[in-house]
Amino acid sequence: MRIIDLFSGAGGLTFGFYYRKRKNEFVRNRKNSFVFANEIDHFAAEAFKANFPDIKMINEDIKLLDKERIERLIGDRPVDLIIGGPPCQSFSTVGQRVFDEKATLYEEYLRILSIAKPKIFLFENVKGMLSMRETFYKTDNHGNIVYEIKKNKETGRERKYPKVERYGRKIIDIIKEKFEFITDDFGYNISCEVLNTVNYGVPENRERVFVVGIRKDLDIEWSYPKAIKGDKLSIKDAISDLPIVLENENVVKYNSQPQNDYQKLMRGNNKVLTEHYCGIYGEKIRTVIQNVKQGEGKEDFNNLVESGVIDKKYRLTSGYKNTYGRLIESIPAPTITNNMTAPSGLRCIHYSQNRALTPREGARIQSFPDWFEFRGGVGSVTTQIGNAVPPLMAIILAKQIEKLLKG
């Protein structure tokens, strides 16, 4: 397949079309080639280039990719597939949802579809996209958005929010309609489904929306891959072979053998461990971590404060119910987020060690192999990991698409 990769990030979705899994190893999938990839973030683009050096990476705003340039890149041969999903922060139900410019980046995806006219497209985003609506904000006499201060009921924090005048249609309905009828004689038959990566060999409960479009002139029908039968991988299955890390420590060597097939797959022939480090905590955070058991979090810790077991000066006054939470070793991880290295993040304290996850542990849980490289500081690295489609999920989707085009 000839593929165009949009909003690629560090390349989680790319990985599934670049590699395939054979005998519990990742091997290059020579049946696929990439016309180009596009990513606006500098560090994510650098990571992409490090991992996929033979794919042309265009590190700039997608809006700068004009029709003539895209046509030159494509050349005379047809494009089979466009993959990618615009940034998800606008649609996420975690934190502040804002209908901003990022929420309409699907228009750029649509524009490139209309130029490249691939046989199929694969569009991915967070589940929150299904409930997001067009939002029209109140403006003043000068056309500036009017804001108001609101207090978050869970965190107690005051934040500035734009005042809403009215809501419009659901974004997913707009996307379906626009992608189905791009022009009078060109468009796609659309399928949309929420898939949980835990059902496809990834040790993580991560629900994502996958929108697939099949060009209307093709006599083929899409079906989503079936869930893998058998027990789900736990977080312990995923990361228990990785070395212990203490505060202010960066570990670069393995000190044990892989304990299961998943760990063998993730390690491959890798020798040097990267992104496996921990920062330094203050006294309050350290106290929280030491007193939170598996499955517990903020409210359990505050109950200890209320009962007099822990001094009231340590009471947690910010964060959501599932923040400051310790992971449960025997079950899959919850969704890995950009805040995986912060104990105050959404349930990301290691199940047995008194610290948050390391970036490498987050990458492992997302099914990135240990030899996969990331770029930038810890914030950039965790964003590259947290925003990605898990590679093992991507491989299964790629296999399904290849099978469809063969038929």
Short mmCIF file of N, CA, C and O in Angstrom, two decimals, residues 121-229:
data_model
loop_
_atom_site.label_atom_id
_atom_site.label_comp_id
_atom_site.label_asym_id
_atom_site.label_seq_id
_atom_site.Cartn_x
_atom_site.Cartn_y
_atom_site.Cartn_z
N PHE A 121 -9.44 5.56 4.11
CA PHE A 121 -8.78 6.38 5.13
C PHE A 121 -9.10 5.80 6.51
O PHE A 121 -10.14 5.16 6.71
N LEU A 122 -8.17 6.03 7.43
CA LEU A 122 -8.32 5.59 8.82
C LEU A 122 -8.08 6.81 9.71
O LEU A 122 -6.99 7.36 9.75
N PHE A 123 -9.13 7.21 10.40
CA PHE A 123 -9.13 8.43 11.21
C PHE A 123 -9.34 8.02 12.67
O PHE A 123 -10.29 7.31 12.98
N GLU A 124 -8.46 8.47 13.55
CA GLU A 124 -8.53 8.05 14.96
C GLU A 124 -8.63 9.26 15.87
O GLU A 124 -8.03 10.31 15.60
N ASN A 125 -9.40 9.11 16.96
CA ASN A 125 -9.45 10.17 17.95
C ASN A 125 -10.01 9.64 19.27
O ASN A 125 -10.38 8.47 19.37
N VAL A 126 -10.07 10.51 20.27
CA VAL A 126 -10.56 10.10 21.58
C VAL A 126 -12.08 9.91 21.55
O VAL A 126 -12.78 10.46 20.71
N LYS A 127 -12.55 9.12 22.50
CA LYS A 127 -13.98 8.82 22.58
C LYS A 127 -14.82 10.08 22.76
O LYS A 127 -15.97 10.16 22.33
N GLY A 128 -14.24 11.10 23.41
CA GLY A 128 -14.96 12.34 23.65
C GLY A 128 -15.39 13.05 22.38
O GLY A 128 -16.28 13.91 22.43
N MET A 129 -14.79 12.69 21.25
CA MET A 129 -15.18 13.30 19.99
C MET A 129 -16.65 13.01 19.67
O MET A 129 -17.33 13.80 19.01
N LEU A 130 -17.16 11.88 20.16
CA LEU A 130 -18.54 11.49 19.86
C LEU A 130 -19.56 12.41 20.50
O LEU A 130 -20.69 12.53 20.02
N SER A 131 -19.20 13.04 21.61
CA SER A 131 -20.15 13.92 22.30
C SER A 131 -19.86 15.40 22.08
O SER A 131 -20.67 16.25 22.48
N MET A 132 -18.74 15.72 21.44
CA MET A 132 -18.38 17.13 21.22
C MET A 132 -19.29 17.76 20.18
O MET A 132 -19.58 17.17 19.14
N ARG A 133 -19.76 18.96 20.48
CA ARG A 133 -20.61 19.71 19.55
C ARG A 133 -19.93 21.00 19.10
O ARG A 133 -19.03 21.50 19.76
N GLU A 134 -20.38 21.49 17.97
CA GLU A 134 -20.00 22.84 17.58
C GLU A 134 -20.39 23.77 18.72
O GLU A 134 -21.49 23.64 19.28
N THR A 135 -19.52 24.66 19.07
CA THR A 135 -19.80 25.58 20.18
C THR A 135 -19.61 27.01 19.70
O THR A 135 -18.56 27.36 19.17
N PHE A 136 -20.62 27.80 19.92
CA PHE A 136 -20.56 29.21 19.51
C PHE A 136 -20.49 30.06 20.77
O PHE A 136 -21.38 30.00 21.63
N TYR A 137 -19.39 30.80 20.90
CA TYR A 137 -19.14 31.57 22.12
C TYR A 137 -19.67 33.00 22.03
O TYR A 137 -19.75 33.58 20.94
N LYS A 138 -20.01 33.55 23.18
CA LYS A 138 -20.45 34.94 23.25
C LYS A 138 -19.27 35.87 22.97
O LYS A 138 -18.15 35.60 23.41
N THR A 139 -19.52 36.94 22.28
CA THR A 139 -18.47 37.92 21.98
C THR A 139 -18.94 39.32 22.38
O THR A 139 -20.14 39.59 22.47
N ASP A 140 -17.94 40.19 22.58
CA ASP A 140 -18.28 41.58 22.92
C ASP A 140 -18.45 42.40 21.64
O ASP A 140 -18.43 41.85 20.53
N ASN A 141 -18.58 43.68 21.79
CA ASN A 141 -18.82 44.56 20.64
C ASN A 141 -17.65 44.60 19.65
O ASN A 141 -17.81 45.02 18.50
N HIS A 142 -16.47 44.16 20.13
CA HIS A 142 -15.29 44.16 19.28
C HIS A 142 -15.02 42.78 18.67
O HIS A 142 -14.00 42.57 18.02
N GLY A 143 -15.90 41.83 18.93
CA GLY A 143 -15.74 40.48 18.38
C GLY A 143 -14.86 39.57 19.21
O GLY A 143 -14.54 38.45 18.79
N ASN A 144 -14.45 40.02 20.41
CA ASN A 144 -13.61 39.19 21.28
C ASN A 144 -14.48 38.27 22.13
O ASN A 144 -15.56 38.66 22.59
N ILE A 145 -14.00 37.05 22.36
CA ILE A 145 -14.75 36.08 23.17
C ILE A 145 -14.83 36.58 24.62
O ILE A 145 -13.86 37.07 25.18
N VAL A 146 -16.01 36.43 25.21
CA VAL A 146 -16.25 36.82 26.61
C VAL A 146 -16.00 35.62 27.51
O VAL A 146 -16.49 34.52 27.25
N TYR A 147 -15.23 35.84 28.59
CA TYR A 147 -14.87 34.75 29.50
C TYR A 147 -15.52 34.95 30.87
O TYR A 147 -15.88 36.07 31.26
N GLU A 148 -15.67 33.85 31.62
CA GLU A 148 -16.15 33.89 33.00
C GLU A 148 -15.30 32.96 33.86
O GLU A 148 -14.71 32.00 33.36
N ILE A 149 -15.23 33.25 35.15
CA ILE A 149 -14.46 32.42 36.08
C ILE A 149 -15.38 31.40 36.73
O ILE A 149 -16.44 31.74 37.26
N LYS A 150 -14.97 30.13 36.66
CA LYS A 150 -15.75 29.05 37.29
C LYS A 150 -14.84 28.22 38.19
O LYS A 150 -13.66 28.06 37.89
N LYS A 151 -15.44 27.68 39.23
CA LYS A 151 -14.68 26.80 40.14
C LYS A 151 -15.00 25.35 39.81
O LYS A 151 -16.17 24.96 39.73
N ASN A 152 -13.95 24.54 39.59
CA ASN A 152 -14.14 23.12 39.33
C ASN A 152 -14.58 22.41 40.61
O ASN A 152 -13.95 22.55 41.66
N LYS A 153 -15.69 21.68 40.54
CA LYS A 153 -16.26 21.04 41.73
C LYS A 153 -15.33 20.00 42.35
O LYS A 153 -15.30 19.82 43.56
N GLU A 154 -14.58 19.30 41.51
CA GLU A 154 -13.69 18.25 42.01
C GLU A 154 -12.37 18.79 42.53
O GLU A 154 -11.90 18.42 43.60
N THR A 155 -11.75 19.68 41.75
CA THR A 155 -10.41 20.15 42.12
C THR A 155 -10.44 21.40 42.98
O THR A 155 -9.46 21.69 43.69
N GLY A 156 -11.54 22.15 42.93
CA GLY A 156 -11.61 23.38 43.69
C GLY A 156 -10.90 24.55 43.03
O GLY A 156 -10.91 25.67 43.54
N ARG A 157 -10.30 24.30 41.89
CA ARG A 157 -9.54 25.35 41.21
C ARG A 157 -10.46 26.27 40.40
O ARG A 157 -11.44 25.81 39.83
N GLU A 158 -10.10 27.53 40.37
CA GLU A 158 -10.82 28.48 39.54
C GLU A 158 -10.13 28.61 38.19
O GLU A 158 -8.91 28.72 38.13
N ARG A 159 -10.92 28.57 37.13
CA ARG A 159 -10.35 28.68 35.78
C ARG A 159 -11.22 29.59 34.93
O ARG A 159 -12.41 29.77 35.20
N LYS A 160 -10.61 30.12 33.90
CA LYS A 160 -11.32 31.00 32.99
C LYS A 160 -11.91 30.17 31.85
O LYS A 160 -11.19 29.42 31.18
N TYR A 161 -13.22 30.32 31.63
CA TYR A 161 -13.91 29.58 30.58
C TYR A 161 -14.61 30.57 29.64
O TYR A 161 -15.20 31.57 30.10
N PRO A 162 -14.61 30.27 28.34
CA PRO A 162 -15.38 31.13 27.44
C PRO A 162 -16.88 30.93 27.65
O PRO A 162 -17.33 29.81 27.88
N LYS A 163 -17.65 32.01 27.59
CA LYS A 163 -19.10 31.92 27.77
C LYS A 163 -19.74 31.34 26.50
O LYS A 163 -19.44 31.79 25.39
N VAL A 164 -20.61 30.37 26.67
CA VAL A 164 -21.25 29.71 25.54
C VAL A 164 -22.56 30.42 25.19
O VAL A 164 -23.40 30.66 26.06
N GLU A 165 -22.73 30.73 23.93
CA GLU A 165 -23.98 31.33 23.46
C GLU A 165 -24.96 30.24 23.04
O GLU A 165 -26.12 30.26 23.40
N ARG A 166 -24.44 29.26 22.27
CA ARG A 166 -25.29 28.14 21.86
C ARG A 166 -24.41 27.00 21.34
O ARG A 166 -23.24 27.19 21.03
N TYR A 167 -25.03 25.81 21.26
CA TYR A 167 -24.36 24.63 20.72
C TYR A 167 -24.99 24.27 19.38
O TYR A 167 -26.18 24.47 19.16
N GLY A 168 -24.15 23.69 18.52
CA GLY A 168 -24.64 23.26 17.21
C GLY A 168 -24.66 21.75 17.11
O GLY A 168 -24.94 21.04 18.08
N ARG A 169 -24.34 21.25 15.94
CA ARG A 169 -24.40 19.81 15.67
C ARG A 169 -23.21 19.08 16.30
O ARG A 169 -22.19 19.67 16.62
N LYS A 170 -23.37 17.76 16.44
CA LYS A 170 -22.26 16.95 16.92
C LYS A 170 -21.16 16.92 15.87
O LYS A 170 -21.44 16.79 14.67
N ILE A 171 -19.91 17.00 16.34
CA ILE A 171 -18.76 17.01 15.43
C ILE A 171 -18.69 15.72 14.61
O ILE A 171 -18.41 15.74 13.42
N ILE A 172 -18.99 14.59 15.26
CA ILE A 172 -18.90 13.31 14.54
C ILE A 172 -19.90 13.26 13.39
O ILE A 172 -19.61 12.72 12.32
N ASP A 173 -21.08 13.86 13.56
CA ASP A 173 -22.08 13.88 12.49
C ASP A 173 -21.62 14.77 11.33
O ASP A 173 -21.85 14.44 10.16
N ILE A 174 -20.97 15.86 11.67
CA ILE A 174 -20.43 16.75 10.64
C ILE A 174 -19.33 16.04 9.85
O ILE A 174 -19.30 16.09 8.61
N ILE A 175 -18.45 15.35 10.57
CA ILE A 175 -17.35 14.62 9.92
C ILE A 175 -17.90 13.55 8.98
O ILE A 175 -17.49 13.44 7.83
N LYS A 176 -18.85 12.76 9.49
CA LYS A 176 -19.43 11.70 8.66
C LYS A 176 -20.03 12.27 7.38
O LYS A 176 -19.81 11.75 6.28
N GLU A 177 -20.80 13.35 7.51
CA GLU A 177 -21.46 13.93 6.35
C GLU A 177 -20.46 14.51 5.36
O GLU A 177 -20.56 14.28 4.15
N LYS A 178 -19.49 15.26 5.86
CA LYS A 178 -18.53 15.89 4.96
C LYS A 178 -17.63 14.88 4.26
O LYS A 178 -17.27 15.05 3.10
N PHE A 179 -17.28 13.80 4.98
CA PHE A 179 -16.40 12.79 4.39
C PHE A 179 -17.16 11.88 3.43
O PHE A 179 -16.58 11.32 2.51
N GLU A 180 -18.45 11.76 3.64
CA GLU A 180 -19.27 10.91 2.76
C GLU A 180 -19.56 11.62 1.44
O GLU A 180 -19.60 10.99 0.39
N PHE A 181 -19.72 12.93 1.49
CA PHE A 181 -20.05 13.69 0.29
C PHE A 181 -19.04 14.83 0.10
O PHE A 181 -19.37 16.00 0.30
N ILE A 182 -17.81 14.46 -0.27
CA ILE A 182 -16.76 15.46 -0.45
C ILE A 182 -17.09 16.35 -1.65
O ILE A 182 -16.99 17.57 -1.59
N THR A 183 -17.51 15.73 -2.74
CA THR A 183 -18.07 16.46 -3.89
C THR A 183 -19.31 15.68 -4.34
O THR A 183 -19.63 14.62 -3.79
N ASP A 184 -19.96 16.17 -5.36
CA ASP A 184 -21.17 15.50 -5.84
C ASP A 184 -20.89 14.08 -6.33
O ASP A 184 -21.74 13.19 -6.21
N ASP A 185 -19.70 13.87 -6.88
CA ASP A 185 -19.40 12.55 -7.45
C ASP A 185 -18.23 11.84 -6.76
O ASP A 185 -17.66 10.91 -7.31
N PHE A 186 -17.86 12.30 -5.56
CA PHE A 186 -16.73 11.67 -4.86
C PHE A 186 -16.94 11.74 -3.35
O PHE A 186 -17.28 12.78 -2.79
N GLY A 187 -16.75 10.59 -2.70
CA GLY A 187 -16.88 10.53 -1.26
C GLY A 187 -16.62 9.13 -0.74
O GLY A 187 -16.17 8.25 -1.50
N TYR A 188 -16.93 8.91 0.52
CA TYR A 188 -16.58 7.65 1.18
C TYR A 188 -17.77 7.08 1.95
O TYR A 188 -18.58 7.84 2.51
N ASN A 189 -17.87 5.75 1.95
CA ASN A 189 -18.79 5.06 2.84
C ASN A 189 -18.12 4.99 4.21
O ASN A 189 -17.01 4.48 4.34
N ILE A 190 -18.80 5.49 5.23
CA ILE A 190 -18.19 5.72 6.54
C ILE A 190 -18.63 4.66 7.56
O ILE A 190 -19.82 4.34 7.67
N SER A 191 -17.65 4.14 8.30
CA SER A 191 -17.91 3.29 9.46
C SER A 191 -17.24 3.93 10.67
O SER A 191 -16.15 4.48 10.56
N CYS A 192 -17.90 3.86 11.81
CA CYS A 192 -17.37 4.49 13.03
C CYS A 192 -17.60 3.55 14.20
O CYS A 192 -18.71 3.07 14.41
N GLU A 193 -16.54 3.29 14.96
CA GLU A 193 -16.69 2.39 16.10
C GLU A 193 -15.67 2.73 17.18
O GLU A 193 -14.56 3.18 16.90
N VAL A 194 -16.06 2.50 18.43
CA VAL A 194 -15.16 2.67 19.57
C VAL A 194 -14.51 1.31 19.85
O VAL A 194 -15.21 0.31 20.04
N LEU A 195 -13.19 1.27 19.85
CA LEU A 195 -12.45 0.05 20.15
C LEU A 195 -11.62 0.27 21.41
O LEU A 195 -11.06 1.36 21.62
N ASN A 196 -11.53 -0.76 22.23
CA ASN A 196 -10.69 -0.71 23.43
C ASN A 196 -9.43 -1.52 23.16
O ASN A 196 -9.51 -2.72 22.87
N THR A 197 -8.28 -0.89 23.29
CA THR A 197 -7.02 -1.56 22.94
C THR A 197 -6.73 -2.78 23.81
O THR A 197 -5.97 -3.65 23.40
N VAL A 198 -7.35 -2.85 24.98
CA VAL A 198 -7.10 -4.00 25.85
C VAL A 198 -7.59 -5.30 25.19
O VAL A 198 -7.12 -6.40 25.53
N ASN A 199 -8.51 -5.18 24.25
CA ASN A 199 -9.03 -6.37 23.54
C ASN A 199 -8.16 -6.80 22.37
O ASN A 199 -8.50 -7.76 21.67
N TYR A 200 -7.05 -6.10 22.17
CA TYR A 200 -6.21 -6.39 21.00
C TYR A 200 -4.73 -6.57 21.40
O TYR A 200 -3.82 -6.22 20.65
N GLY A 201 -4.53 -7.11 22.60
CA GLY A 201 -3.17 -7.47 23.02
C GLY A 201 -2.38 -6.37 23.69
O GLY A 201 -1.19 -6.53 23.95
N VAL A 202 -3.03 -5.24 23.99
CA VAL A 202 -2.35 -4.13 24.66
C VAL A 202 -2.74 -4.14 26.15
O VAL A 202 -3.92 -4.24 26.46
N PRO A 203 -1.79 -4.04 27.08
CA PRO A 203 -2.11 -4.13 28.51
C PRO A 203 -2.65 -2.83 29.07
O PRO A 203 -2.20 -2.32 30.10
N GLU A 204 -3.65 -2.27 28.40
CA GLU A 204 -4.14 -0.93 28.75
C GLU A 204 -5.60 -0.78 28.29
O GLU A 204 -5.93 -1.08 27.15
N ASN A 205 -6.43 -0.30 29.20
CA ASN A 205 -7.80 0.06 28.84
C ASN A 205 -7.77 1.44 28.19
O ASN A 205 -7.62 2.46 28.88
N ARG A 206 -7.88 1.46 26.89
CA ARG A 206 -7.78 2.72 26.15
C ARG A 206 -8.83 2.70 25.05
O ARG A 206 -8.66 2.05 24.02
N GLU A 207 -9.92 3.40 25.27
CA GLU A 207 -10.98 3.45 24.27
C GLU A 207 -10.73 4.60 23.30
O GLU A 207 -10.50 5.74 23.72
N ARG A 208 -10.79 4.28 22.02
CA ARG A 208 -10.59 5.28 20.98
C ARG A 208 -11.61 5.10 19.87
O ARG A 208 -12.06 3.98 19.60
N VAL A 209 -11.96 6.20 19.24
CA VAL A 209 -12.87 6.17 18.10
C VAL A 209 -12.05 5.96 16.83
O VAL A 209 -11.06 6.66 16.59
N PHE A 210 -12.46 4.99 16.03
CA PHE A 210 -11.82 4.75 14.73
C PHE A 210 -12.87 4.93 13.64
O PHE A 210 -13.89 4.24 13.62
N VAL A 211 -12.63 5.90 12.79
CA VAL A 211 -13.50 6.17 11.65
C VAL A 211 -12.80 5.67 10.39
O VAL A 211 -11.66 6.07 10.12
N VAL A 212 -13.45 4.79 9.66
CA VAL A 212 -12.88 4.23 8.43
C VAL A 212 -13.76 4.62 7.26
O VAL A 212 -14.99 4.52 7.33
N GLY A 213 -13.13 5.10 6.20
CA GLY A 213 -13.85 5.46 4.99
C GLY A 213 -13.40 4.62 3.81
O GLY A 213 -12.20 4.46 3.59
N ILE A 214 -14.34 4.04 3.08
CA ILE A 214 -14.06 3.27 1.87
C ILE A 214 -14.59 4.08 0.68
O ILE A 214 -15.78 4.45 0.67
N ARG A 215 -13.73 4.34 -0.30
CA ARG A 215 -14.15 5.14 -1.44
C ARG A 215 -15.37 4.50 -2.12
O ARG A 215 -15.41 3.29 -2.31
N LYS A 216 -16.35 5.31 -2.49
CA LYS A 216 -17.64 4.80 -2.94
C LYS A 216 -17.59 4.01 -4.24
O LYS A 216 -18.47 3.18 -4.49
N ASP A 217 -16.57 4.23 -5.05
CA ASP A 217 -16.51 3.49 -6.31
C ASP A 217 -15.94 2.09 -6.14
O ASP A 217 -15.90 1.31 -7.09
N LEU A 218 -15.52 1.74 -4.92
CA LEU A 218 -14.94 0.42 -4.67
C LEU A 218 -16.00 -0.52 -4.13
O LEU A 218 -16.79 -0.16 -3.25
N ASP A 219 -16.02 -1.73 -4.65
CA ASP A 219 -17.01 -2.72 -4.23
C ASP A 219 -16.46 -3.55 -3.08
O ASP A 219 -16.29 -4.77 -3.19
N ILE A 220 -16.14 -2.90 -1.97
CA ILE A 220 -15.62 -3.61 -0.80
C ILE A 220 -16.31 -3.04 0.45
O ILE A 220 -16.79 -1.92 0.47
N GLU A 221 -16.35 -3.86 1.49
CA GLU A 221 -17.04 -3.48 2.72
C GLU A 221 -16.13 -3.68 3.91
O GLU A 221 -15.50 -4.73 4.07
N TRP A 222 -16.03 -2.67 4.75
CA TRP A 222 -15.14 -2.70 5.91
C TRP A 222 -15.80 -3.40 7.10
O TRP A 222 -16.99 -3.25 7.35
N SER A 223 -15.00 -4.17 7.82
CA SER A 223 -15.44 -4.70 9.12
C SER A 223 -14.29 -4.53 10.10
O SER A 223 -13.13 -4.74 9.76
N TYR A 224 -14.60 -4.15 11.32
CA TYR A 224 -13.56 -3.92 12.32
C TYR A 224 -12.99 -5.25 12.81
O TYR A 224 -13.70 -6.26 12.85
N PRO A 225 -11.72 -5.26 13.17
CA PRO A 225 -11.11 -6.51 13.63
C PRO A 225 -11.77 -7.02 14.90
O PRO A 225 -12.18 -6.23 15.77
N LYS A 226 -11.88 -8.34 15.00
CA LYS A 226 -12.49 -8.94 16.19
C LYS A 226 -11.51 -8.95 17.35
O LYS A 226 -10.29 -9.03 17.16
N ALA A 227 -12.05 -8.87 18.55
CA ALA A 227 -11.22 -8.89 19.75
C ALA A 227 -10.46 -10.21 19.85
O ALA A 227 -10.95 -11.26 19.43
N ILE A 228 -9.26 -10.14 20.41
CA ILE A 228 -8.44 -11.33 20.61
C ILE A 228 -8.99 -12.09 21.82
O ILE A 228 -9.24 -11.51 22.88
N LYS A 229 -9.17 -13.39 21.66
CA LYS A 229 -9.68 -14.20 22.76
C LYS A 229 -8.56 -14.48 23.76
O LYS A 229 -7.38 -14.47 23.42
#
